[in-house]
Short mmCIF file of C-alpha atoms and ligand atoms in Angstrom, two decimals:
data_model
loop_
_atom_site.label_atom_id
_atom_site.label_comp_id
_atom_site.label_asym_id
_atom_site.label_seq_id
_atom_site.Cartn_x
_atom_site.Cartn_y
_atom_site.Cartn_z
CA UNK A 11 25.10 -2.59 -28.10
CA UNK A 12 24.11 -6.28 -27.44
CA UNK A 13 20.19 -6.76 -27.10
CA UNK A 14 18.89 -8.58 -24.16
CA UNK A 15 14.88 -9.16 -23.67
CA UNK A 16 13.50 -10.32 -20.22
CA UNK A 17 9.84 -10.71 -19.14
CA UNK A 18 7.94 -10.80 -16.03
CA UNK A 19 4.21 -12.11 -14.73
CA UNK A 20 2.52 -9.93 -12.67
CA UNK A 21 1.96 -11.77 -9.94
CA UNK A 22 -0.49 -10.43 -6.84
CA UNK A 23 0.80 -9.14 -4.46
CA UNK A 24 4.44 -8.70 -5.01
CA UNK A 25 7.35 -10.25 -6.71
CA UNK A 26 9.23 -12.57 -4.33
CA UNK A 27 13.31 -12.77 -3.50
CA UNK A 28 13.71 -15.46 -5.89
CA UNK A 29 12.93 -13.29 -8.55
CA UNK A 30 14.87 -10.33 -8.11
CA UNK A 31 18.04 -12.99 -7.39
CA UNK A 32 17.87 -14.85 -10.14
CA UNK A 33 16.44 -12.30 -13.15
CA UNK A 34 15.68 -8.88 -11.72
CA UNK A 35 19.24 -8.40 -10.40
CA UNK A 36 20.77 -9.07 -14.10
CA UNK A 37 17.73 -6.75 -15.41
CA UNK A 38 18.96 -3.57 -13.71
CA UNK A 39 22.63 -4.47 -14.42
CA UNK A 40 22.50 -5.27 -18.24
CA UNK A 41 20.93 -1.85 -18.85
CA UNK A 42 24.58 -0.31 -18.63
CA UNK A 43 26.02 -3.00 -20.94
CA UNK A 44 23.21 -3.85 -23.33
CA UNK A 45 20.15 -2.21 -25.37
CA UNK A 46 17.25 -3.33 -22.98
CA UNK A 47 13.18 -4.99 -23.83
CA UNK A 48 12.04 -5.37 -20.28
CA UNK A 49 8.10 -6.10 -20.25
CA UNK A 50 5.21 -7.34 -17.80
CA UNK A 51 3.69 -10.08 -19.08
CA UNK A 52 0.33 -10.08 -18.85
CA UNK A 53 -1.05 -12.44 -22.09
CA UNK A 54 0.91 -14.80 -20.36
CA UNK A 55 -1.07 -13.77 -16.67
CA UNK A 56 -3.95 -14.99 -18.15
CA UNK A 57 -3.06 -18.57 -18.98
CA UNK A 58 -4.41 -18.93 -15.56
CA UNK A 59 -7.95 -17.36 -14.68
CA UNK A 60 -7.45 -13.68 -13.69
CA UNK A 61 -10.28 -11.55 -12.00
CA UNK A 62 -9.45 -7.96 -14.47
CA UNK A 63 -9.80 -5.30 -11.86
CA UNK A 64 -6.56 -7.07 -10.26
CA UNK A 65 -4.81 -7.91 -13.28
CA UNK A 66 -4.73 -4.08 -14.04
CA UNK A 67 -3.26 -3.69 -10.49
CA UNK A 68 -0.80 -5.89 -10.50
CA UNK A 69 0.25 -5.42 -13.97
CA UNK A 70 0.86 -1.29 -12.77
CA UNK A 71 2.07 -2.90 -9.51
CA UNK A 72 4.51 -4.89 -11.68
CA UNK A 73 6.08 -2.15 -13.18
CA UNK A 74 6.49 -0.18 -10.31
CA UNK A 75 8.46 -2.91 -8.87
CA UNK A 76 10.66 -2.85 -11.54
CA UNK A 77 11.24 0.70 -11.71
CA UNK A 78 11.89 0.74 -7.93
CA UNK A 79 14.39 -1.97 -8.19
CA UNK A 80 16.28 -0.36 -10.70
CA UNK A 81 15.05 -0.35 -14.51
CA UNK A 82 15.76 2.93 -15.94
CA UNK A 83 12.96 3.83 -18.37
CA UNK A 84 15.61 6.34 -20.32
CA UNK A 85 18.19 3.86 -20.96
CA UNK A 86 15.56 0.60 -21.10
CA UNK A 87 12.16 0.08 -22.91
CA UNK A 88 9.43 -0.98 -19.84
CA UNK A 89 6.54 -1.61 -21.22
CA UNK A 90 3.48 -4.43 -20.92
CA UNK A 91 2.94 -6.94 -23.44
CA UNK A 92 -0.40 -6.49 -24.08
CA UNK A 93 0.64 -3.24 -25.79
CA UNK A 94 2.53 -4.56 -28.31
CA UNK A 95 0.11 -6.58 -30.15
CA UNK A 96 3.30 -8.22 -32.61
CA UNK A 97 3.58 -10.65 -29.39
CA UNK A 98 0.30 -12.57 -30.23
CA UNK A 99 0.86 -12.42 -33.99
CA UNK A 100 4.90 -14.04 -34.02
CA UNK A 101 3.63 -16.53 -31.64
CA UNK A 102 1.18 -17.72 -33.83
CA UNK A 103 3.56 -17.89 -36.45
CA UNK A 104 6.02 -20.24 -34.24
CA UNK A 105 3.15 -22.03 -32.82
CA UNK A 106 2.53 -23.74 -37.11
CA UNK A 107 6.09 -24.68 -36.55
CA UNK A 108 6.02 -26.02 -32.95
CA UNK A 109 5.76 -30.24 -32.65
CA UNK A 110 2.88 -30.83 -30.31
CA UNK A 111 5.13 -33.85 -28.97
CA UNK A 112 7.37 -30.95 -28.41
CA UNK A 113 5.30 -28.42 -26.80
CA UNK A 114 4.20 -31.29 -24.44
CA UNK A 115 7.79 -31.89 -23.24
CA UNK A 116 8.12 -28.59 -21.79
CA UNK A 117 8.38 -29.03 -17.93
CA UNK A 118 6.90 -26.52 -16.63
CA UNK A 119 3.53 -27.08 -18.99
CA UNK A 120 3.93 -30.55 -17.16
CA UNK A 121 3.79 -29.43 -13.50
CA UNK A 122 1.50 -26.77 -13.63
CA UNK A 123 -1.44 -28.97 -15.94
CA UNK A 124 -0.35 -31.81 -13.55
CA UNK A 125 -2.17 -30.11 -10.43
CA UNK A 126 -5.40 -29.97 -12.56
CA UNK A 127 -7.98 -31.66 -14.52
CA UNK A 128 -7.49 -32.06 -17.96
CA UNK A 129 -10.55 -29.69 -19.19
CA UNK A 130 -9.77 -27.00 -16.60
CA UNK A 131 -6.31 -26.53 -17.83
CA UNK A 132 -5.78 -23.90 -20.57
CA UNK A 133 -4.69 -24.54 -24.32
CA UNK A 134 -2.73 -21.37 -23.51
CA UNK A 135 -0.84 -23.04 -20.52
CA UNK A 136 0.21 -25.62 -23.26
CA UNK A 137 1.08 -22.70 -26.01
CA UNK A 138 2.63 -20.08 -23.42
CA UNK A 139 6.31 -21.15 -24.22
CA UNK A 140 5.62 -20.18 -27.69
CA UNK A 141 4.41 -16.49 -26.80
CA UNK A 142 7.68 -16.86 -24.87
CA UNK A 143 9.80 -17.29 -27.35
CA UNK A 144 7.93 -14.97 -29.60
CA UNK A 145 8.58 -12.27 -26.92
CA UNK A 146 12.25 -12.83 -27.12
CA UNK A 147 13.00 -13.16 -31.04
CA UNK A 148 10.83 -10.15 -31.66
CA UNK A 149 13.68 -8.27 -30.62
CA UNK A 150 16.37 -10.58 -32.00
CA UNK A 151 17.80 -10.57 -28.41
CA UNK A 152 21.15 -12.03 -27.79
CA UNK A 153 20.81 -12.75 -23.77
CA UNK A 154 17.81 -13.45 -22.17
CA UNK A 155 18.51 -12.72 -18.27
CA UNK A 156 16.22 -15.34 -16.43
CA UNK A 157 16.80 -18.01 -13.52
CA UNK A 158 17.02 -21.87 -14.08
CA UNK A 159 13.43 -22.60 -14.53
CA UNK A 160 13.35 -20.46 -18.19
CA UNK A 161 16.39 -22.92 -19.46
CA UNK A 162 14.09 -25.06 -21.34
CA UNK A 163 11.65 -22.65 -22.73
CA UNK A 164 15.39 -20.64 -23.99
CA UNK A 165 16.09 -23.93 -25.26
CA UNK A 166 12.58 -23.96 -27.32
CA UNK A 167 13.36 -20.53 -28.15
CA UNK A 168 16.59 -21.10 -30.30
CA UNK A 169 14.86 -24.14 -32.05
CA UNK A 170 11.93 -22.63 -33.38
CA UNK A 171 14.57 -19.41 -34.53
CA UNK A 172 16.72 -22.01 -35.79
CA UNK A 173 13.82 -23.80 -37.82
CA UNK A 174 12.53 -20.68 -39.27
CA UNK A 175 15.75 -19.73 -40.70
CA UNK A 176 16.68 -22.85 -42.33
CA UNK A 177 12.78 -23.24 -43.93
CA UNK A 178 12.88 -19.47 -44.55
CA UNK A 179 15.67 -17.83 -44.51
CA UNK A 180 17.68 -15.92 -41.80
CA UNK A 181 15.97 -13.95 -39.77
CA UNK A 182 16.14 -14.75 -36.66
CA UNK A 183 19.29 -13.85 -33.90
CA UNK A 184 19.80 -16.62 -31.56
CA UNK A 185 19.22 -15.92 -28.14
CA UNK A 186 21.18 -17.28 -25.22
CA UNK A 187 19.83 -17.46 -21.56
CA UNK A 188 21.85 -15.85 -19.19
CA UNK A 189 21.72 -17.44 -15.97
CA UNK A 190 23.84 -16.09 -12.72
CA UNK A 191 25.97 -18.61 -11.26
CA UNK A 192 24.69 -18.31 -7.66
CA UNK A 193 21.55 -17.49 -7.66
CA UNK A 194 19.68 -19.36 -10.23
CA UNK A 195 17.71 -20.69 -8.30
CA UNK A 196 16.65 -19.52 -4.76
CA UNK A 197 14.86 -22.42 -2.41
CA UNK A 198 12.21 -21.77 -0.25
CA UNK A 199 13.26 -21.12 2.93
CA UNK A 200 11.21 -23.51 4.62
CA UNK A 201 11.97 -26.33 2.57
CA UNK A 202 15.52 -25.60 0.48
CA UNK A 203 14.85 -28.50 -1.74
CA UNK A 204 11.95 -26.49 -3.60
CA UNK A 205 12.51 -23.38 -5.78
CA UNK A 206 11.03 -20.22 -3.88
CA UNK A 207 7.92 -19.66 -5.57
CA UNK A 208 4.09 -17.97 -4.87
CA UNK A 209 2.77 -21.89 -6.05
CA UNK A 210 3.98 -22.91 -2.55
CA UNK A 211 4.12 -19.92 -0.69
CA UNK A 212 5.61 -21.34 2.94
CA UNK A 213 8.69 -19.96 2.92
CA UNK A 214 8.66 -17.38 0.44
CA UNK A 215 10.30 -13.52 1.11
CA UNK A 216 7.76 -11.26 -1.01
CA UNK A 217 9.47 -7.58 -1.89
CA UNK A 218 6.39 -5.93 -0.55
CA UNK A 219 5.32 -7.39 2.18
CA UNK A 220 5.95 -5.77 6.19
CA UNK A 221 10.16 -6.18 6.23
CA UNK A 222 9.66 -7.83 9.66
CA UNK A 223 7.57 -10.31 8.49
CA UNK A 224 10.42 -11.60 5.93
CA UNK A 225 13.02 -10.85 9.03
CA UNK A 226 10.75 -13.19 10.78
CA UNK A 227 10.73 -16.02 7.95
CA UNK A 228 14.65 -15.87 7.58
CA UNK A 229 14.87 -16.25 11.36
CA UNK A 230 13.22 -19.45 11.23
CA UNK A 231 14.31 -20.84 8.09
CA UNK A 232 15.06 -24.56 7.89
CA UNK A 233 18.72 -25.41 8.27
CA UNK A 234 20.68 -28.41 8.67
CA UNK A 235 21.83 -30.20 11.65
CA UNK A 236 25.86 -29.79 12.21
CA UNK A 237 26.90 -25.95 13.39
CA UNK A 238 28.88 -25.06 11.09
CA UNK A 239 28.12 -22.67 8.41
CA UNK A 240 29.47 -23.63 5.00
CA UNK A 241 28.79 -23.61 1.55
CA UNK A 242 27.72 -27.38 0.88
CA UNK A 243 24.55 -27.87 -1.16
CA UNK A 244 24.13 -31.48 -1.26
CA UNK A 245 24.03 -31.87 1.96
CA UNK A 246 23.62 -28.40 4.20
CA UNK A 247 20.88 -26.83 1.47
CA UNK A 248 19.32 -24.49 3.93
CA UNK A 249 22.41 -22.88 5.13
CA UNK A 250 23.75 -22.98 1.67
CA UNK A 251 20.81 -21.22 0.56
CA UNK A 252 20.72 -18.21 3.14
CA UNK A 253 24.38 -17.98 2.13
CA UNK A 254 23.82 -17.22 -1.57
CA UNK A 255 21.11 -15.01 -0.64
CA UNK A 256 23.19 -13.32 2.08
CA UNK A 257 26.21 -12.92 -0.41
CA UNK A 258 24.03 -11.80 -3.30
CA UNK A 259 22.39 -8.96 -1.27
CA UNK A 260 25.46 -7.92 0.37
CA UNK A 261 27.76 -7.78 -2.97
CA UNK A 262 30.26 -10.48 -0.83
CA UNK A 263 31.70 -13.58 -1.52
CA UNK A 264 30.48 -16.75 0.20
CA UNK A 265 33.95 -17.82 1.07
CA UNK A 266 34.53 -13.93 2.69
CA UNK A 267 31.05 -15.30 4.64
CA UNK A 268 32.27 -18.60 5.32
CA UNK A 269 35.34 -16.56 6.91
CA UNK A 270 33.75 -14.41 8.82
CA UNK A 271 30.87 -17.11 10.60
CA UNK A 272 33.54 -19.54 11.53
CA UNK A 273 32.85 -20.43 15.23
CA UNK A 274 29.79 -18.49 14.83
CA UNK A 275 25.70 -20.18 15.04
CA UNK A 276 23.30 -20.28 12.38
CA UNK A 277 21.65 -17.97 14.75
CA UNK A 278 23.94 -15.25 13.93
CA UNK A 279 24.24 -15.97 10.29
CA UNK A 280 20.16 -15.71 10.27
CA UNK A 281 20.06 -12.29 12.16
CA UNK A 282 22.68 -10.77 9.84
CA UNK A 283 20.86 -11.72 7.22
CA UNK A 284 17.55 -10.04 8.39
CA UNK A 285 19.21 -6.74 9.04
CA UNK A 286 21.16 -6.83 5.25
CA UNK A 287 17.74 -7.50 3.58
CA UNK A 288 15.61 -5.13 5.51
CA UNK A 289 18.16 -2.93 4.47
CA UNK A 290 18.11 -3.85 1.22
CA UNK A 291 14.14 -3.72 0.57
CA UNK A 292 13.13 -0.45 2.72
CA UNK A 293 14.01 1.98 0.37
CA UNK A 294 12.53 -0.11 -2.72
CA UNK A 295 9.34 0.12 -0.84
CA UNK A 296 9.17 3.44 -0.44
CA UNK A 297 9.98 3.64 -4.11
CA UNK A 298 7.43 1.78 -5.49
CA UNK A 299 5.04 3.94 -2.98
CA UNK A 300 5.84 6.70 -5.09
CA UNK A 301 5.90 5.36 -8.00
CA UNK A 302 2.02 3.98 -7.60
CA UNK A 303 1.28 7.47 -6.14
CA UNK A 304 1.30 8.72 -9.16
CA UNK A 305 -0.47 6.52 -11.98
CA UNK A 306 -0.65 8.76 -14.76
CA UNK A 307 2.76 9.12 -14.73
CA UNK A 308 3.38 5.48 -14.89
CA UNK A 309 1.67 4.86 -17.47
CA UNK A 310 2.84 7.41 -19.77
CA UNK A 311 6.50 5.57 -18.58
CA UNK A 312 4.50 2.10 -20.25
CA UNK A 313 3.51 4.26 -23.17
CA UNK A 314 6.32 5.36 -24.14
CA UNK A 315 8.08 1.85 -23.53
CA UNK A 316 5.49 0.02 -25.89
CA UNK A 317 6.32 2.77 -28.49
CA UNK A 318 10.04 2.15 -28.35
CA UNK A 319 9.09 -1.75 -28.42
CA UNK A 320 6.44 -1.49 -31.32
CA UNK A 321 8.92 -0.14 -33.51
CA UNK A 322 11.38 -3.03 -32.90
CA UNK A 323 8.65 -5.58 -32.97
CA UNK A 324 6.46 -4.62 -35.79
CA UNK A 325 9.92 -4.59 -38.00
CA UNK A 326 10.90 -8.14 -37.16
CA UNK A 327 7.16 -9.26 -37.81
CA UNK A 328 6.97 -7.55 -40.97
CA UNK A 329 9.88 -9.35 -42.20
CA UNK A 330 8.18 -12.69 -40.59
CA UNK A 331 5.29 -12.47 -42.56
CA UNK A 332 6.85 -11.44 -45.86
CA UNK A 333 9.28 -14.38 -45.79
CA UNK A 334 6.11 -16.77 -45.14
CA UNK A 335 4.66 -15.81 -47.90
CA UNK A 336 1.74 -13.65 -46.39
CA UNK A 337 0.50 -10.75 -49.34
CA UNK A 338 1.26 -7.64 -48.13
CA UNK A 339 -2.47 -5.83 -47.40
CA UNK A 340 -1.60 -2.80 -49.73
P1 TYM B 557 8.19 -15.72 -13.86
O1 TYM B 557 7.30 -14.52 -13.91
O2 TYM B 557 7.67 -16.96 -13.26
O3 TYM B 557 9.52 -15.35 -13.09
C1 TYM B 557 10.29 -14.20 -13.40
C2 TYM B 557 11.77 -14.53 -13.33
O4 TYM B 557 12.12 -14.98 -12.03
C3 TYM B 557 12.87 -16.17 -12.13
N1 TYM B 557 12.63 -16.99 -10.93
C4 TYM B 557 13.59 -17.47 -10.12
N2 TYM B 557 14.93 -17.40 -10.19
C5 TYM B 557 15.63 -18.00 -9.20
N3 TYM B 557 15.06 -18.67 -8.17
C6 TYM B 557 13.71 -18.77 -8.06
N4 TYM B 557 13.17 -19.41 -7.03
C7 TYM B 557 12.91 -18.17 -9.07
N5 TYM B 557 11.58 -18.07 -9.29
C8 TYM B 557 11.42 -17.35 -10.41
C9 TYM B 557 12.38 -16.85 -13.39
O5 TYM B 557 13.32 -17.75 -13.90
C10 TYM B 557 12.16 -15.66 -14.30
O6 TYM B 557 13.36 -15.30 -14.94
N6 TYM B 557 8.02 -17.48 -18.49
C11 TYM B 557 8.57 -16.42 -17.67
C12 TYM B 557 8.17 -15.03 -18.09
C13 TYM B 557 8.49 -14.67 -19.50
C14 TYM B 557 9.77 -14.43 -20.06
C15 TYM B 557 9.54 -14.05 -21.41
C16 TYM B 557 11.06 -14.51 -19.57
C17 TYM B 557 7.59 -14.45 -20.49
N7 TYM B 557 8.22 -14.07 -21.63
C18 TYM B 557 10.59 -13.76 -22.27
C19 TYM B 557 12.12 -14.18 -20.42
C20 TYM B 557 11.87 -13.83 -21.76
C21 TYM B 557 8.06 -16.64 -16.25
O7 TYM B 557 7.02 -17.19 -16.04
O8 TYM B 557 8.77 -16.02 -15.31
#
């Protein structure tokens, strides 16, 4: 079976619709197809400051999430990435062979340091791609299931594997990003020009929060002027948005949905909508209830994930630092 790798932060509060669209979606469905990494990133929470009492909440938060969406911890390894200490150790490895000029090119590196002052952003802001990648080719994953945003950190990725095995030796697998067509990026609801995301939280639909509070936001999402309700990006984003969401959630076609809302108001479309996602996100709640009901549980589920991962991980690093050149410490 085909590796695949994905990670997650663990965010406060709860993971948003964006998420779940554009990664968590492909998470749950690759474990039928594919041997599955899944972890909760939190060495990469902490690039920004974190107060530890709710790190450790919303890392188990995290994985409850994920469990309640769908991740099947007996056919997928869940576990957080703090546990598997081979994270920290590759990425130093690949951060020797990273460019600074090319670290600094990463895009999201820019945005997020651009909102700060130089001193009060994080060297580990500027190395986190590099854990990233380290994540992924500890596994030698073949399809990394992430939205559009992760493109140029998968790009990163399959350099530094690429420029490891040519100076070393191969060792790496190159990993792909796998990227749904539809949903690769969800837009904020009240301004469909920006990605969805807890940065910018206006119009953002979090998985946890009170259903009619999210049937509320969709209800007065930004749309376009014009009535009519088709697929057009360029130039109807709003509507275009709520109709990949809508078509995503409900497992149907945008052109069935164009069909169907001919001669009909956004009004409708936004209603329907509300309904399919409250639907959608009621019994996930109650999951992840349960789920956090029961901690000891849940972390015996990480446990056993990190085991499953260590043994994965610490093979691929052994072979890492034996190829460098590092004397083994027997
Ligand atoms: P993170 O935690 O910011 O987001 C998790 C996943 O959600 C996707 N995503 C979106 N997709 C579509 N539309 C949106 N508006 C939207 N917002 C977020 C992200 O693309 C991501 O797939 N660096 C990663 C975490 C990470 C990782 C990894 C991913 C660490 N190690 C190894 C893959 C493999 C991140 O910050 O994702």
């Amino acid at each position: 079976r085909p590796r695949v790798l994905s990670g997650i932060q663990p965010t406060a509060g709860s993971f948003h619709l964006g998420n779940y669209l554009g990664a968590l979606r492909q998470w749950v469905a690759m474990q039928d197809t594919h041997d599955a990494f899944y972890c909760v990133v939190d060495l990469h929470a902490i690039t920004v400051p974190q107060d530890p009492k709710q790190l450790r909440e919303n890392t188990r938060a995290s994985a409850a999430q994920l469990l309640a969406l769908g991740v099947d911890p007996r056919r997928s390894a869940l576990f957080v990435q703090s546990h598997v200490p081979e994270h920290p150790q590759l990425s130093w490895v690949l951060e020797c062979l990273t460019g600074f000029g090319e670290a600094s090119r990463m895009t999201q590196f820019k945005d997020k340091s651009a909102r700060q002052e130089a001193d009060r952003v994080g060297v580990g802001l500027f190395t986190y791609p590099i854990l990233q990648a380290a994540d992924i080719l500890l596994y030698q994953a073949e399809q990394v299931p992430v939205g559009e945003d992760q493109r140029q950190h998968l790009e990163l990725t399959r350099d530094l594997a690429q420029r490891f095995n040519s100076r070393f030796g191969r060792t790496f697998r190159l990993p792909e990003a796998y990227i749904p067509k539809d949903t690769a990026k969800v837009y904020d609801l009240q301004d469909p020009n920006a990605k969805m995301s807890k940065s910018v939280p206006t119009g953002v639909i979090e998985l946890l929060e009170d259903p009619k509070r999210s049937a509320k936001k969709i209800r007065s999402a930004v749309t376009d002027t014009g009535r009519e309700i088709v697929y057009d990006p360029e130039n109807k984003a709003g509507v275009s948005n709520l109709l990949s969401i809508y078509s995503a959630l409900a497992n149907r076609s945008i052109a069935e949905l164009e069909q169907d809302y001919v001669g009909r108001g956004y009004g409708d479309l936004k209603k329907d909508l509300a309904e399919v996602f409250t639907e959608f996100v009621t019994p996930i709640q109650q999951r992840v209830r349960s789920y956090l009901d029961d901690r000891a549980e849940l972390d015996r589920l990480l446990a056993q994930g990190a085991q499953r991962a260590r043994e994965v991980a610490a093979t691929t690093l052994a072979r890492v630092y034996d190829r460098i050149g590092f004397l083994p410490p027997v």
